[in-house]
Amino acid sequence: MTPFGKFLDRNVKSLCEEAVKAALDDAGVGAGDVDQIYFGNAAGGTVNGQEMIRAQAALRNTGLSGKPMFNVENACASSSTAFHLAWLSIASGQSETALVVGVEKLSHEDKAVSFGAFAGAVDIEEPKPQGVGSGSGSIFMDMYAAKARKWMSACNAEASDFAQVVVKSRRAASLNPHAQFRKETTVEEVLASRMISDPLTLFMCSSIGDGAAVLFLCSQDYAKKISNKPIYVRASSIVSAIPGASEVVAVRAGRLAYEQAGIGPEDIHVAELHDASAPAELIHYENLGFCASGDAPRLIRSGDTDLGGRISVNPSGGLLSRGHPLGATGAAQLIELTRQLRGQAGPRQRPGAKVGLAENNGGQLAGDSAVALVTILST
């Protein structure tokens, strides 16, 4: 992957070219060894005007031209959806190898263009909840804030618990050379940062950013040709929102993934969760069974989800600190898990990590994320 950040002097092509070369070099293969490409990008049309042939345009200088390319747009879950499709292609025997590319160029001289990229990730004919659009960030932060307020009242969480998520996130990111925000912070600094949408302060919200992340997938037989330690896909689940459903998409996707892998949440050593806002990490502790309902504040306070903890959560820094270039986020989560499971995460390493989980969601529909994916990887 490329470093994540705001790069006004870079375009989608340059980000893709850097990440594709790094992925192929890491696998010890060339462009000619790739059977198919699945390209995840969410907002290219809105931000830079490139529509319809995003993969073909972005990858024209990578040596991949002429290959089957599939353009995948699924909000913040675009590259994890691309990964799911690539995995299906290999699992079905349709192909032996596939490349998953996730990329986003969100930064723009006019911030209104960047924020506008988020505005279409909802059902535009659905009435907006009261208060949405009143904050100083994207409409999603207003939605996340409303969910956070409701959740706080149900489990006696405090704003300081959300701040602790950010402190943990920044500490991890300070050890990640690819992270967007690498300066450590304190609970006091997080709480004192500018209010975006109560109770979310600036530091509790993921930022606009750019970056690319690329993964090389192959069959088990093909993996025998590669010198790198293989990491196996144990499960990949995807679900969409059901208006009025009693269970949110993250819960349903998590249950399906655990069933596919034949394991439970107690077997997970390291996890990358979709913390587009700080409360989301805590809510996902419960959604994915890492703790009982109402126990997430206790879990963050215990240190069990910190670097090297019982279940190390977001050791990359997560969306809050590693960064959240929408189309690259899902692939970046899986890159972190791969490094952890290979024992290559350096000071971020969770000792003895054998099983990792990623949860990625995107969009909003009927009070829930529009889509969620859960992927489980293992050694």
mmCIF file of N, CA and C in Angstrom, residues 146-242:
data_model
loop_
_atom_site.group_PDB
_atom_site.id
_atom_site.type_symbol
_atom_site.label_atom_id
_atom_site.label_comp_id
_atom_site.label_asym_id
_atom_site.label_seq_id
_atom_site.Cartn_x
_atom_site.Cartn_y
_atom_site.Cartn_z
ATOM 1 N N ALA A 146 -25.561 10.625 16.241
ATOM 2 C CA ALA A 146 -26.883 10.229 16.733
ATOM 3 C C ALA A 146 -26.855 8.791 17.253
ATOM 4 N N LYS A 147 -26.164 7.893 16.528
ATOM 5 C CA LYS A 147 -26.043 6.511 16.987
ATOM 6 C C LYS A 147 -25.267 6.447 18.297
ATOM 7 N N ALA A 148 -24.217 7.268 18.400
ATOM 8 C CA ALA A 148 -23.394 7.268 19.610
ATOM 9 C C ALA A 148 -24.195 7.724 20.824
ATOM 10 N N ARG A 149 -25.012 8.762 20.660
ATOM 11 C CA ARG A 149 -25.817 9.251 21.780
ATOM 12 C C ARG A 149 -26.783 8.174 22.261
ATOM 13 N N LYS A 150 -27.416 7.499 21.323
ATOM 14 C CA LYS A 150 -28.357 6.437 21.682
ATOM 15 C C LYS A 150 -27.639 5.297 22.393
ATOM 16 N N TRP A 151 -26.473 4.934 21.881
ATOM 17 C CA TRP A 151 -25.711 3.829 22.462
ATOM 18 C C TRP A 151 -25.184 4.182 23.848
ATOM 19 N N MET A 152 -24.747 5.424 24.033
ATOM 20 C CA MET A 152 -24.235 5.867 25.339
ATOM 21 C C MET A 152 -25.287 5.708 26.426
ATOM 22 N N SER A 153 -26.501 6.061 26.094
ATOM 23 C CA SER A 153 -27.568 5.989 27.093
ATOM 24 C C SER A 153 -27.909 4.557 27.448
ATOM 25 N N ALA A 154 -27.623 3.627 26.525
ATOM 26 C CA ALA A 154 -27.967 2.225 26.760
ATOM 27 C C ALA A 154 -26.927 1.487 27.585
ATOM 28 N N CYS A 155 -25.668 1.949 27.551
ATOM 29 C CA CYS A 155 -24.618 1.177 28.242
ATOM 30 C C CYS A 155 -23.744 2.021 29.159
ATOM 31 N N ASN A 156 -24.179 3.248 29.468
ATOM 32 C CA ASN A 156 -23.445 4.098 30.402
ATOM 33 C C ASN A 156 -22.023 4.393 29.947
ATOM 34 N N ALA A 157 -21.825 4.503 28.647
ATOM 35 C CA ALA A 157 -20.519 4.907 28.130
ATOM 36 C C ALA A 157 -20.342 6.404 28.325
ATOM 37 N N GLU A 158 -19.096 6.831 28.336
ATOM 38 C CA GLU A 158 -18.767 8.240 28.501
ATOM 39 C C GLU A 158 -17.936 8.714 27.315
ATOM 40 N N ALA A 159 -17.931 10.025 27.090
ATOM 41 C CA ALA A 159 -17.129 10.576 26.003
ATOM 42 C C ALA A 159 -15.661 10.225 26.170
ATOM 43 N N SER A 160 -15.220 10.067 27.398
ATOM 44 C CA SER A 160 -13.821 9.705 27.647
ATOM 45 C C SER A 160 -13.499 8.311 27.112
ATOM 46 N N ASP A 161 -14.503 7.430 27.024
ATOM 47 C CA ASP A 161 -14.277 6.114 26.426
ATOM 48 C C ASP A 161 -13.984 6.253 24.936
ATOM 49 N N PHE A 162 -14.712 7.151 24.262
ATOM 50 C CA PHE A 162 -14.435 7.396 22.850
ATOM 51 C C PHE A 162 -13.042 8.008 22.690
ATOM 52 N N ALA A 163 -12.698 8.903 23.605
ATOM 53 C CA ALA A 163 -11.371 9.522 23.549
ATOM 54 C C ALA A 163 -10.276 8.482 23.729
ATOM 55 N N GLN A 164 -10.527 7.487 24.563
ATOM 56 C CA GLN A 164 -9.531 6.438 24.780
ATOM 57 C C GLN A 164 -9.311 5.617 23.516
ATOM 58 N N VAL A 165 -10.363 5.432 22.728
ATOM 59 C CA VAL A 165 -10.211 4.759 21.432
ATOM 60 C C VAL A 165 -9.228 5.531 20.559
ATOM 61 N N VAL A 166 -9.360 6.853 20.540
ATOM 62 C CA VAL A 166 -8.483 7.688 19.716
ATOM 63 C C VAL A 166 -7.046 7.625 20.231
ATOM 64 N N VAL A 167 -6.866 7.678 21.541
ATOM 65 C CA VAL A 167 -5.521 7.591 22.119
ATOM 66 C C VAL A 167 -4.855 6.282 21.687
ATOM 67 N N LYS A 168 -5.593 5.190 21.770
ATOM 68 C CA LYS A 168 -5.071 3.875 21.346
ATOM 69 C C LYS A 168 -4.746 3.885 19.859
ATOM 70 N N SER A 169 -5.645 4.470 19.072
ATOM 71 C CA SER A 169 -5.479 4.532 17.624
ATOM 72 C C SER A 169 -4.238 5.322 17.235
ATOM 73 N N ARG A 170 -4.054 6.492 17.839
ATOM 74 C CA ARG A 170 -2.896 7.336 17.514
ATOM 75 C C ARG A 170 -1.590 6.668 17.947
ATOM 76 N N ARG A 171 -1.617 5.976 19.070
ATOM 77 C CA ARG A 171 -0.405 5.283 19.523
ATOM 78 C C ARG A 171 -0.001 4.212 18.519
ATOM 79 N N ALA A 172 -0.969 3.458 18.021
ATOM 80 C CA ALA A 172 -0.676 2.447 17.005
ATOM 81 C C ALA A 172 -0.167 3.093 15.727
ATOM 82 N N ALA A 173 -0.830 4.166 15.290
ATOM 83 C CA ALA A 173 -0.445 4.830 14.043
ATOM 84 C C ALA A 173 0.943 5.443 14.125
ATOM 85 N N SER A 174 1.366 5.848 15.317
ATOM 86 C CA SER A 174 2.706 6.419 15.470
ATOM 87 C C SER A 174 3.789 5.408 15.113
ATOM 88 N N LEU A 175 3.419 4.118 15.112
ATOM 89 C CA LEU A 175 4.352 3.031 14.794
ATOM 90 C C LEU A 175 4.141 2.489 13.384
ATOM 91 N N ASN A 176 3.239 3.126 12.618
ATOM 92 C CA ASN A 176 2.893 2.655 11.277
ATOM 93 C C ASN A 176 3.342 3.689 10.245
ATOM 94 N N PRO A 177 4.385 3.387 9.469
ATOM 95 C CA PRO A 177 4.900 4.373 8.511
ATOM 96 C C PRO A 177 3.917 4.733 7.398
ATOM 97 N N HIS A 178 2.838 3.951 7.224
ATOM 98 C CA HIS A 178 1.854 4.249 6.187
ATOM 99 C C HIS A 178 0.666 5.062 6.718
ATOM 100 N N ALA A 179 0.640 5.367 8.000
ATOM 101 C CA ALA A 179 -0.526 6.015 8.605
ATOM 102 C C ALA A 179 -0.554 7.512 8.319
ATOM 103 N N GLN A 180 -1.767 8.048 8.266
ATOM 104 C CA GLN A 180 -1.962 9.471 7.982
ATOM 105 C C GLN A 180 -1.667 10.343 9.196
ATOM 106 N N PHE A 181 -2.076 9.896 10.392
ATOM 107 C CA PHE A 181 -1.888 10.698 11.617
ATOM 108 C C PHE A 181 -0.991 9.934 12.583
ATOM 109 N N ARG A 182 0.239 10.389 12.768
ATOM 110 C CA ARG A 182 1.237 9.619 13.489
ATOM 111 C C ARG A 182 1.686 10.297 14.781
ATOM 112 N N LYS A 183 0.987 11.329 15.194
ATOM 113 C CA LYS A 183 1.324 12.004 16.440
ATOM 114 C C LYS A 183 0.424 11.488 17.562
ATOM 115 N N GLU A 184 1.022 11.031 18.656
ATOM 116 C CA GLU A 184 0.230 10.535 19.778
ATOM 117 C C GLU A 184 -0.558 11.669 20.426
ATOM 118 N N THR A 185 -1.599 11.318 21.153
ATOM 119 C CA THR A 185 -2.447 12.310 21.790
ATOM 120 C C THR A 185 -2.879 11.815 23.163
ATOM 121 N N THR A 186 -3.649 12.624 23.853
ATOM 122 C CA THR A 186 -4.153 12.276 25.186
ATOM 123 C C THR A 186 -5.667 12.381 25.204
ATOM 124 N N VAL A 187 -6.270 11.781 26.222
ATOM 125 C CA VAL A 187 -7.719 11.876 26.388
ATOM 126 C C VAL A 187 -8.140 13.338 26.466
ATOM 127 N N GLU A 188 -7.384 14.138 27.203
ATOM 128 C CA GLU A 188 -7.727 15.552 27.372
ATOM 129 C C GLU A 188 -7.687 16.296 26.042
ATOM 130 N N GLU A 189 -6.676 16.014 25.222
ATOM 131 C CA GLU A 189 -6.577 16.684 23.925
ATOM 132 C C GLU A 189 -7.717 16.274 22.998
ATOM 133 N N VAL A 190 -8.097 15.016 23.042
ATOM 134 C CA VAL A 190 -9.194 14.550 22.196
ATOM 135 C C VAL A 190 -10.493 15.243 22.590
ATOM 136 N N LEU A 191 -10.766 15.297 23.886
ATOM 137 C CA LEU A 191 -12.015 15.914 24.354
ATOM 138 C C LEU A 191 -12.036 17.413 24.097
ATOM 139 N N ALA A 192 -10.847 18.032 24.062
ATOM 140 C CA ALA A 192 -10.771 19.485 23.867
ATOM 141 C C ALA A 192 -10.759 19.883 22.396
ATOM 142 N N SER A 193 -10.617 18.917 21.484
ATOM 143 C CA SER A 193 -10.609 19.267 20.062
ATOM 144 C C SER A 193 -12.001 19.736 19.635
ATOM 145 N N ARG A 194 -12.059 20.427 18.530
ATOM 146 C CA ARG A 194 -13.288 21.095 18.078
ATOM 147 C C ARG A 194 -14.470 20.128 17.982
ATOM 148 N N MET A 195 -15.621 20.553 18.486
ATOM 149 C CA MET A 195 -16.830 19.737 18.397
ATOM 150 C C MET A 195 -17.329 19.701 16.950
ATOM 151 N N ILE A 196 -17.543 18.483 16.437
ATOM 152 C CA ILE A 196 -18.057 18.304 15.076
ATOM 153 C C ILE A 196 -19.558 18.057 15.116
ATOM 154 N N SER A 197 -19.971 17.081 15.915
ATOM 155 C CA SER A 197 -21.390 16.770 16.084
ATOM 156 C C SER A 197 -21.498 16.020 17.412
ATOM 157 N N ASP A 198 -22.052 16.640 18.394
ATOM 158 C CA ASP A 198 -22.066 16.129 19.769
ATOM 159 C C ASP A 198 -22.502 14.657 19.842
ATOM 160 N N PRO A 199 -21.690 13.780 20.448
ATOM 161 C CA PRO A 199 -20.493 14.011 21.261
ATOM 162 C C PRO A 199 -19.173 13.887 20.515
ATOM 163 N N LEU A 200 -19.194 13.896 19.189
ATOM 164 C CA LEU A 200 -17.979 13.654 18.416
ATOM 165 C C LEU A 200 -17.155 14.927 18.252
ATOM 166 N N THR A 201 -15.937 14.878 18.784
ATOM 167 C CA THR A 201 -14.998 15.963 18.536
ATOM 168 C C THR A 201 -14.175 15.636 17.294
ATOM 169 N N LEU A 202 -13.390 16.606 16.852
ATOM 170 C CA LEU A 202 -12.629 16.450 15.617
ATOM 171 C C LEU A 202 -11.777 15.183 15.622
ATOM 172 N N PHE A 203 -11.077 14.926 16.725
ATOM 173 C CA PHE A 203 -10.173 13.782 16.782
ATOM 174 C C PHE A 203 -10.925 12.447 16.777
ATOM 175 N N MET A 204 -12.216 12.488 17.067
ATOM 176 C CA MET A 204 -13.012 11.251 17.085
ATOM 177 C C MET A 204 -13.576 10.889 15.717
ATOM 178 N N CYS A 205 -13.259 11.687 14.693
ATOM 179 C CA CYS A 205 -13.815 11.489 13.353
ATOM 180 C C CYS A 205 -12.711 11.141 12.368
ATOM 181 N N SER A 206 -12.956 10.179 11.511
ATOM 182 C CA SER A 206 -11.997 9.878 10.456
ATOM 183 C C SER A 206 -11.953 11.048 9.479
ATOM 184 N N SER A 207 -10.799 11.216 8.845
ATOM 185 C CA SER A 207 -10.549 12.395 8.021
ATOM 186 C C SER A 207 -10.586 12.066 6.542
ATOM 187 N N ILE A 208 -10.664 13.087 5.728
ATOM 188 C CA ILE A 208 -10.499 12.948 4.285
ATOM 189 C C ILE A 208 -9.057 12.546 3.995
ATOM 190 N N GLY A 209 -8.865 11.625 3.051
ATOM 191 C CA GLY A 209 -7.510 11.204 2.729
ATOM 192 C C GLY A 209 -7.434 10.507 1.381
ATOM 193 N N ASP A 210 -6.196 10.287 0.952
ATOM 194 C CA ASP A 210 -5.913 9.632 -0.318
ATOM 195 C C ASP A 210 -5.022 8.415 -0.060
ATOM 196 N N GLY A 211 -5.092 7.441 -0.966
ATOM 197 C CA GLY A 211 -4.196 6.299 -0.852
ATOM 198 C C GLY A 211 -4.664 5.126 -1.684
ATOM 199 N N ALA A 212 -3.774 4.134 -1.827
ATOM 200 C CA ALA A 212 -4.097 2.911 -2.554
ATOM 201 C C ALA A 212 -3.562 1.719 -1.782
ATOM 202 N N ALA A 213 -4.265 0.596 -1.883
ATOM 203 C CA ALA A 213 -3.867 -0.650 -1.233
ATOM 204 C C ALA A 213 -4.193 -1.796 -2.182
ATOM 205 N N VAL A 214 -3.253 -2.732 -2.335
ATOM 206 C CA VAL A 214 -3.382 -3.793 -3.338
ATOM 207 C C VAL A 214 -3.026 -5.142 -2.722
ATOM 208 N N LEU A 215 -3.809 -6.159 -3.075
ATOM 209 C CA LEU A 215 -3.594 -7.522 -2.593
ATOM 210 C C LEU A 215 -3.520 -8.495 -3.761
ATOM 211 N N PHE A 216 -2.619 -9.463 -3.650
ATOM 212 C CA PHE A 216 -2.502 -10.541 -4.634
ATOM 213 C C PHE A 216 -3.075 -11.803 -4.018
ATOM 214 N N LEU A 217 -4.098 -12.369 -4.668
ATOM 215 C CA LEU A 217 -4.731 -13.610 -4.214
ATOM 216 C C LEU A 217 -4.419 -14.723 -5.199
ATOM 217 N N CYS A 218 -4.329 -15.932 -4.692
ATOM 218 C CA CYS A 218 -4.075 -17.057 -5.585
ATOM 219 C C CYS A 218 -4.633 -18.336 -4.977
ATOM 220 N N SER A 219 -4.690 -19.376 -5.788
ATOM 221 C CA SER A 219 -5.152 -20.678 -5.321
ATOM 222 C C SER A 219 -4.098 -21.302 -4.417
ATOM 223 N N GLN A 220 -4.500 -22.322 -3.690
ATOM 224 C CA GLN A 220 -3.566 -22.988 -2.785
ATOM 225 C C GLN A 220 -2.421 -23.647 -3.563
ATOM 226 N N ASP A 221 -2.726 -24.207 -4.718
ATOM 227 C CA ASP A 221 -1.673 -24.817 -5.528
ATOM 228 C C ASP A 221 -0.693 -23.766 -6.030
ATOM 229 N N TYR A 222 -1.226 -22.630 -6.472
ATOM 230 C CA TYR A 222 -0.346 -21.569 -6.977
ATOM 231 C C TYR A 222 0.536 -21.024 -5.857
ATOM 232 N N ALA A 223 0.016 -21.008 -4.637
ATOM 233 C CA ALA A 223 0.769 -20.464 -3.503
ATOM 234 C C ALA A 223 2.063 -21.236 -3.260
ATOM 235 N N LYS A 224 2.115 -22.493 -3.696
ATOM 236 C CA LYS A 224 3.325 -23.302 -3.505
ATOM 237 C C LYS A 224 4.488 -22.770 -4.333
ATOM 238 N N LYS A 225 4.200 -21.951 -5.350
ATOM 239 C CA LYS A 225 5.239 -21.378 -6.198
ATOM 240 C C LYS A 225 5.834 -20.105 -5.607
ATOM 241 N N ILE A 226 5.204 -19.581 -4.551
ATOM 242 C CA ILE A 226 5.577 -18.274 -4.003
ATOM 243 C C ILE A 226 6.365 -18.468 -2.713
ATOM 244 N N SER A 227 7.423 -17.686 -2.550
ATOM 245 C CA SER A 227 8.279 -17.855 -1.377
ATOM 246 C C SER A 227 7.688 -17.230 -0.123
ATOM 247 N N ASN A 228 6.788 -16.248 -0.277
ATOM 248 C CA ASN A 228 6.192 -15.595 0.892
ATOM 249 C C ASN A 228 5.338 -16.577 1.682
ATOM 250 N N LYS A 229 5.238 -16.334 2.979
ATOM 251 C CA LYS A 229 4.374 -17.154 3.823
ATOM 252 C C LYS A 229 2.921 -16.949 3.403
ATOM 253 N N PRO A 230 2.210 -18.003 3.020
ATOM 254 C CA PRO A 230 0.824 -17.821 2.578
ATOM 255 C C PRO A 230 -0.109 -17.543 3.755
ATOM 256 N N ILE A 231 -1.056 -16.668 3.527
ATOM 257 C CA ILE A 231 -2.121 -16.391 4.491
ATOM 258 C C ILE A 231 -3.426 -16.830 3.839
ATOM 259 N N TYR A 232 -4.237 -17.567 4.577
ATOM 260 C CA TYR A 232 -5.418 -18.223 4.011
ATOM 261 C C TYR A 232 -6.698 -17.459 4.327
ATOM 262 N N VAL A 233 -7.606 -17.434 3.349
ATOM 263 C CA VAL A 233 -8.929 -16.835 3.535
ATOM 264 C C VAL A 233 -9.828 -17.905 4.137
ATOM 265 N N ARG A 234 -10.211 -17.703 5.377
ATOM 266 C CA ARG A 234 -11.072 -18.667 6.067
ATOM 267 C C ARG A 234 -12.545 -18.357 5.865
ATOM 268 N N ALA A 235 -12.859 -17.079 5.668
ATOM 269 C CA ALA A 235 -14.255 -16.682 5.472
ATOM 270 C C ALA A 235 -14.315 -15.309 4.836
ATOM 271 N N SER A 236 -15.349 -15.095 4.040
ATOM 272 C CA SER A 236 -15.646 -13.771 3.495
ATOM 273 C C SER A 236 -17.149 -13.678 3.325
ATOM 274 N N SER A 237 -17.770 -12.802 4.092
ATOM 275 C CA SER A 237 -19.228 -12.662 4.055
ATOM 276 C C SER A 237 -19.601 -11.234 3.684
ATOM 277 N N ILE A 238 -20.733 -11.102 3.020
ATOM 278 C CA ILE A 238 -21.240 -9.779 2.664
ATOM 279 C C ILE A 238 -22.756 -9.780 2.791
ATOM 280 N N VAL A 239 -23.294 -8.735 3.413
ATOM 281 C CA VAL A 239 -24.743 -8.580 3.541
ATOM 282 C C VAL A 239 -25.108 -7.124 3.286
ATOM 283 N N SER A 240 -26.357 -6.902 2.952
ATOM 284 C CA SER A 240 -26.880 -5.549 2.760
ATOM 285 C C SER A 240 -27.977 -5.279 3.787
ATOM 286 N N ALA A 241 -28.262 -3.998 3.971
ATOM 287 C CA ALA A 241 -29.236 -3.583 4.976
ATOM 288 C C ALA A 241 -30.640 -4.069 4.622
ATOM 289 N N ILE A 242 -31.394 -4.397 5.668
ATOM 290 C CA ILE A 242 -32.808 -4.750 5.545
ATOM 291 C C ILE A 242 -33.594 -3.715 6.359
#
